Amino acid sequence: MKTFLFIVIVIVSGAAAGIIHGGMNLVFVEPSLDQAIGIENQHLFATGEAEDNSEFWVEYDDYRTWQKTGQVIAGGILGVSIGSLFGIIFTFSRNTLPGKTDLKKALILAGIMWLVVYFIPFLKYPANPPTVGDPETVVLRGILYLSFIAISGFGALGFYKLSKKLKTKKFIAVAGYAAFIGIMFTVMPENPDNITAPMDLVDHFRTMSAFTVSIYWLSLGLILGSLWSHYKPHKEIPPSFN
Amino acid sequence: MSQSRQINVSKNGVPVIAIMALAIIFVAGLFVVGFDQGHIFSLVYGEEAFQDLYIHELTHDMRHAAGFPCH
Ligand SMILES: [Zn+2]
């Protein structure tokens, strides 16, 4: 295996997909964030914590510009992070993934991971815009969300390994995971916070958020799969170069 | 020589060092974007960072957009 090439491909595809994600968020998610933060500002004015004057708005605009720049930077960081996990799992599962080409295999794995570590946890703990959420519960909410992702991820991995060991058909592993995650879904506590923003705003935000995260996973599979097909980092280096 | 190479390579030929490096990048990146509340900067700037929350502001919008709990 060409180790350096492997790492470069993983990082480049993660960063590229992450920057695409951040860019898509600027277009599709930021309008909802602006609206939600607008509601927060109204609260600040109503409670007297801030004054509705030009000074406030100058500072606010600076602050939002900084946050929006961050959308793309953080997209790159998160993209490389999730991409690294994807790269690790791809190298270990490449030989058993269905699909004739590396591109197809990468897209299939991206689809599975999208479902297991993103979409199912999203259904249990959907994304919330600013103004929704009690700062007091942020640690608890973080633990719940991360635990559910881990339960789902390790659950899927466990049923996959079990089906391989028992040499059963693949659908038995899928059914096992479905039953397991269904039980966990009902057992895990709900998000403790009430939704305090208008429901259309929250729903629109959630739809857009799920849309751009899905674009991320699709881009990740496409880019990593294409780079992998082209550069073939799994091939051994010819002995003469060793 | 093949002996010494085998030690550092997992059974399907993936170097352990590469997997470890990627695992560290995964955890660190996820923490910074998804969960950090100013803890990394606080190592350098002390308590002030908890108030200013530099990283938090920079990663704030993505944190919401990617579905992590925030404020
Ligand atoms: Zn927030």
Coordinates of C-alpha atoms and ligand atoms in Angstrom, one line a residue:
Chain A
M1 CA 0.0 0.0 0.0
K2 CA 1.2 3.5 -0.8
T3 CA 0.8 5.0 2.6
F4 CA 1.5 8.6 1.8
L5 CA -0.7 8.6 -1.3
F6 CA -3.5 7.0 0.8
I7 CA -3.4 9.7 3.4
V8 CA -3.2 12.5 0.8
I9 CA -6.2 11.1 -1.0
V10 CA -8.2 10.9 2.2
I11 CA -7.4 14.4 3.3
V12 CA -7.9 16.0 -0.1
S13 CA -11.3 14.4 -0.6
G14 CA -12.4 15.2 2.9
A15 CA -11.3 18.8 2.6
A16 CA -12.9 19.2 -0.9
A17 CA -16.2 17.7 0.2
G18 CA -16.2 19.8 3.4
I19 CA -15.6 23.0 1.5
I20 CA -18.4 22.2 -0.8
H21 CA -20.5 21.5 2.3
G22 CA -19.6 24.9 3.8
G23 CA -20.3 26.7 0.5
M24 CA -23.7 25.0 0.1
N25 CA -24.5 26.0 3.7
L26 CA -23.8 29.7 2.9
V27 CA -26.5 29.5 0.2
F28 CA -29.0 27.1 1.7
V29 CA -28.7 27.2 5.5
E30 CA -27.5 30.8 6.3
P31 CA -30.8 32.4 5.5
S32 CA -32.4 30.3 8.3
L33 CA -29.6 31.1 10.7
D34 CA -30.0 34.8 10.0
Q35 CA -33.7 34.6 10.6
A36 CA -33.2 32.6 13.9
I37 CA -30.5 35.0 15.1
G38 CA -32.9 37.8 14.2
I39 CA -35.4 36.4 16.7
E40 CA -32.6 36.2 19.3
N41 CA -31.8 39.8 18.7
Q42 CA -35.5 40.8 19.3
H43 CA -35.3 38.9 22.6
L44 CA -32.2 40.9 23.6
F45 CA -33.9 44.2 22.8
A46 CA -37.1 43.1 24.6
T47 CA -35.2 42.1 27.8
G48 CA -32.9 45.2 27.7
E49 CA -29.8 43.1 27.3
A50 CA -28.9 45.0 24.1
E51 CA -30.0 48.3 22.6
D52 CA -31.4 48.5 19.1
N53 CA -29.0 51.1 17.9
S54 CA -26.5 51.5 15.0
E55 CA -23.6 50.5 17.3
F56 CA -25.3 47.2 17.9
W57 CA -25.8 46.5 14.2
V58 CA -22.2 47.4 13.3
E59 CA -20.9 44.9 15.8
Y60 CA -23.5 42.4 14.8
D61 CA -22.6 42.5 11.2
D62 CA -18.9 42.0 12.0
Y63 CA -19.8 39.1 14.2
R64 CA -21.9 37.5 11.6
T65 CA -19.3 38.0 8.8
W66 CA -16.8 36.2 11.0
Q67 CA -19.2 33.4 11.7
K68 CA -20.1 33.0 8.0
T69 CA -16.4 32.9 7.1
G70 CA -16.1 30.2 9.6
Q71 CA -18.8 28.2 7.9
V72 CA -16.4 27.4 5.1
I73 CA -13.3 27.0 7.3
A74 CA -15.2 24.8 9.7
G75 CA -16.6 22.9 6.7
G76 CA -13.0 22.1 5.7
I77 CA -12.1 21.0 9.2
L78 CA -15.2 18.8 9.7
G79 CA -14.8 17.5 6.2
V80 CA -11.3 16.3 6.8
S81 CA -12.3 14.8 10.1
I82 CA -15.3 12.8 8.9
G83 CA -13.3 12.0 5.7
S84 CA -10.6 10.5 7.8
L85 CA -13.1 8.1 9.4
F86 CA -14.5 7.3 6.0
G87 CA -11.0 6.7 4.6
I88 CA -10.2 4.3 7.5
I89 CA -13.4 2.3 7.0
F90 CA -13.0 2.3 3.2
T91 CA -9.6 0.7 3.3
F92 CA -10.8 -2.0 5.7
S93 CA -14.0 -2.7 3.8
R94 CA -12.9 -2.2 0.2
N95 CA -12.6 -5.9 -0.5
T96 CA -16.0 -6.8 0.9
L97 CA -18.0 -3.8 -0.4
P98 CA -20.3 -4.5 -3.3
G99 CA -19.6 -2.7 -6.6
K100 CA -17.1 -3.4 -9.4
T101 CA -15.2 -0.2 -9.3
D102 CA -13.6 1.8 -6.4
L103 CA -16.0 4.7 -7.3
K104 CA -19.0 2.4 -6.8
K105 CA -17.6 1.0 -3.6
A106 CA -16.9 4.4 -2.2
L107 CA -20.4 5.6 -3.1
I108 CA -22.0 2.6 -1.5
L109 CA -20.0 3.0 1.7
A110 CA -20.8 6.8 1.8
G111 CA -24.5 5.9 1.5
I112 CA -24.3 3.4 4.3
M113 CA -22.3 5.8 6.6
W114 CA -24.7 8.6 5.7
L115 CA -27.6 6.5 6.9
V116 CA -25.9 5.0 10.0
V117 CA -23.9 7.8 11.5
Y118 CA -25.9 10.8 10.1
F119 CA -29.5 10.3 9.0
I120 CA -30.7 7.9 11.7
P121 CA -29.2 10.0 14.5
F122 CA -30.6 13.1 12.8
L123 CA -34.1 11.6 13.0
K124 CA -33.7 11.0 16.7
Y125 CA -32.0 14.3 17.5
P126 CA -32.7 16.7 14.6
A127 CA -30.6 19.8 14.0
N128 CA -31.9 23.0 15.7
P129 CA -31.3 26.6 14.6
P130 CA -30.1 29.2 17.1
T131 CA -32.7 30.4 19.6
V132 CA -33.8 26.8 20.1
G133 CA -31.9 25.3 23.0
D134 CA -31.1 25.9 26.6
P135 CA -27.4 26.6 27.2
E136 CA -27.7 24.7 30.5
T137 CA -28.4 21.4 28.6
V138 CA -25.8 21.7 25.8
V139 CA -23.4 19.2 27.4
L140 CA -26.2 16.7 28.0
R141 CA -27.5 17.2 24.4
G142 CA -23.9 16.7 23.1
I143 CA -23.5 13.5 25.1
L144 CA -26.9 12.2 23.9
Y145 CA -26.2 12.9 20.2
L146 CA -22.7 11.5 20.2
S147 CA -23.8 8.4 22.1
F148 CA -26.6 7.7 19.7
I149 CA -24.1 8.1 16.7
A150 CA -21.7 5.7 18.4
I151 CA -24.5 3.2 19.3
S152 CA -25.7 3.3 15.7
G153 CA -22.2 3.1 14.2
F154 CA -20.9 0.3 16.5
G155 CA -24.3 -1.5 16.2
A156 CA -24.0 -1.6 12.4
L157 CA -20.3 -2.7 12.6
G158 CA -21.3 -5.4 15.2
F159 CA -24.1 -6.9 13.0
Y160 CA -21.8 -6.8 10.0
K161 CA -19.1 -8.8 11.8
L162 CA -21.6 -11.2 13.2
S163 CA -23.1 -12.0 9.8
K164 CA -19.6 -12.6 8.5
K165 CA -18.8 -14.9 11.3
L166 CA -22.1 -16.8 11.0
K167 CA -21.8 -16.8 7.2
T168 CA -25.4 -15.7 7.0
K169 CA -27.0 -13.7 4.3
K170 CA -26.5 -10.0 4.4
F171 CA -30.1 -9.1 4.9
I172 CA -30.0 -10.8 8.3
A173 CA -27.4 -8.4 9.5
V174 CA -29.5 -5.5 8.1
A175 CA -32.6 -6.8 9.8
G176 CA -30.6 -7.3 13.1
Y177 CA -29.3 -3.8 12.9
A178 CA -32.8 -2.4 12.1
A179 CA -34.3 -4.1 15.1
F180 CA -31.5 -3.0 17.4
I181 CA -31.5 0.6 16.3
G182 CA -35.3 0.7 16.5
I183 CA -35.1 -0.4 20.1
M184 CA -32.4 2.1 20.9
F185 CA -34.4 4.8 19.2
T186 CA -37.3 4.4 21.6
V187 CA -35.1 3.7 24.6
M188 CA -32.8 6.8 24.3
P189 CA -34.2 9.9 26.1
E190 CA -35.6 12.8 24.0
N191 CA -33.9 16.1 23.5
P192 CA -34.8 17.9 26.8
D193 CA -35.4 21.3 25.2
N194 CA -38.6 22.7 24.0
I195 CA -38.7 24.3 20.6
T196 CA -39.2 28.0 21.1
A197 CA -38.9 29.2 17.5
P198 CA -41.7 29.2 14.8
M199 CA -42.0 25.6 13.5
D200 CA -41.8 26.6 9.8
L201 CA -38.4 28.2 10.5
V202 CA -37.2 25.1 12.4
D203 CA -38.5 22.7 9.7
H204 CA -37.0 24.7 6.9
F205 CA -33.7 24.8 8.7
R206 CA -33.7 21.1 9.3
T207 CA -34.6 20.3 5.7
M208 CA -31.8 22.5 4.4
S209 CA -29.3 21.2 6.9
A210 CA -30.1 17.6 6.0
F211 CA -29.8 18.5 2.3
T212 CA -26.3 20.0 2.6
V213 CA -25.0 17.2 4.9
S214 CA -26.2 14.7 2.3
I215 CA -24.4 16.7 -0.4
Y216 CA -21.3 16.4 1.7
W217 CA -21.5 12.6 1.9
L218 CA -22.2 12.3 -1.8
S219 CA -19.3 14.5 -2.7
L220 CA -17.0 12.6 -0.3
G221 CA -17.9 9.3 -1.9
L222 CA -17.5 10.7 -5.4
I223 CA -14.2 12.5 -4.8
L224 CA -12.5 9.8 -2.8
G225 CA -13.8 7.1 -5.1
S226 CA -12.6 8.9 -8.2
L227 CA -9.2 9.7 -6.7
W228 CA -8.8 6.1 -5.5
S229 CA -9.7 4.7 -8.9
H230 CA -7.2 7.0 -10.6
Y231 CA -4.2 6.6 -8.2
K232 CA -4.9 3.1 -6.8
P233 CA -3.1 3.6 -3.4
H234 CA -3.9 0.0 -2.4
K235 CA -1.5 -1.3 -5.0
E236 CA 1.9 -2.5 -3.6
I237 CA 4.9 -0.4 -4.4
P238 CA 7.0 -2.4 -6.9
P239 CA 9.9 -4.1 -5.0
S240 CA 12.6 -2.0 -6.9
F241 CA 11.3 1.1 -5.2
N242 CA 11.3 -0.3 -1.7
Chain B
M1 CA 13.3 -7.3 6.2
S2 CA 9.8 -8.6 5.4
Q3 CA 9.5 -9.5 9.1
S4 CA 10.1 -6.0 10.3
R5 CA 7.7 -4.6 7.8
Q6 CA 4.9 -7.0 8.8
I7 CA 4.9 -5.7 12.4
N8 CA 3.8 -2.2 11.3
V9 CA 1.1 -3.4 8.9
S10 CA -2.3 -4.7 9.7
K11 CA -3.5 -7.9 8.2
N12 CA -5.0 -6.4 5.0
G13 CA -1.8 -4.4 4.3
V14 CA -2.9 -1.0 5.7
P15 CA -0.1 0.6 7.7
V16 CA -1.1 1.0 11.4
I17 CA 0.6 4.5 11.5
A18 CA -1.7 5.8 8.7
I19 CA -4.8 4.5 10.5
M20 CA -3.6 6.1 13.8
A21 CA -2.9 9.4 12.1
L22 CA -6.3 9.5 10.5
A23 CA -8.0 8.4 13.7
I24 CA -6.4 11.3 15.6
I25 CA -7.5 13.8 12.8
F26 CA -11.0 12.4 13.0
V27 CA -11.3 12.9 16.8
A28 CA -9.6 16.3 16.9
G29 CA -11.6 17.7 14.0
L30 CA -14.9 16.4 15.4
F31 CA -14.1 17.9 18.8
V32 CA -13.2 21.3 17.4
V33 CA -16.2 21.7 15.2
G34 CA -18.8 19.7 17.1
F35 CA -18.1 20.1 20.8
D36 CA -15.4 22.5 21.8
Q37 CA -16.6 25.4 24.0
G38 CA -13.3 27.3 24.0
H39 CA -11.2 24.7 25.7
I40 CA -8.4 24.6 23.2
F41 CA -7.7 28.3 23.2
S42 CA -8.0 28.4 26.9
L43 CA -4.7 26.5 27.1
V44 CA -3.0 29.5 25.6
Y45 CA -5.1 32.5 26.6
G46 CA -6.4 31.4 29.9
E47 CA -9.8 32.0 31.3
E48 CA -10.5 34.9 28.9
A49 CA -10.9 32.4 26.0
F50 CA -14.0 30.9 27.7
Q51 CA -15.7 34.3 27.4
D52 CA -14.6 35.0 23.9
L53 CA -15.0 31.6 22.6
Y54 CA -13.0 32.2 19.4
I55 CA -13.3 28.7 18.0
H56 CA -16.8 28.5 19.0
E57 CA -17.7 31.6 17.0
L58 CA -15.7 30.4 14.0
T59 CA -17.4 27.0 14.0
H60 CA -20.7 28.2 15.2
D61 CA -22.7 28.2 12.0
M62 CA -21.3 24.9 10.8
R63 CA -22.1 23.4 14.2
H64 CA -25.8 24.3 13.8
A65 CA -25.8 23.4 10.1
A66 CA -24.2 20.0 10.5
G67 CA -26.7 19.1 13.3
F68 CA -24.5 19.3 16.4
P69 CA -26.1 20.7 19.6
C70 CA -25.2 24.3 20.2
H71 CA -26.8 27.0 22.3
Ligands
ZN1 ZN -25.5 28.3 18.4

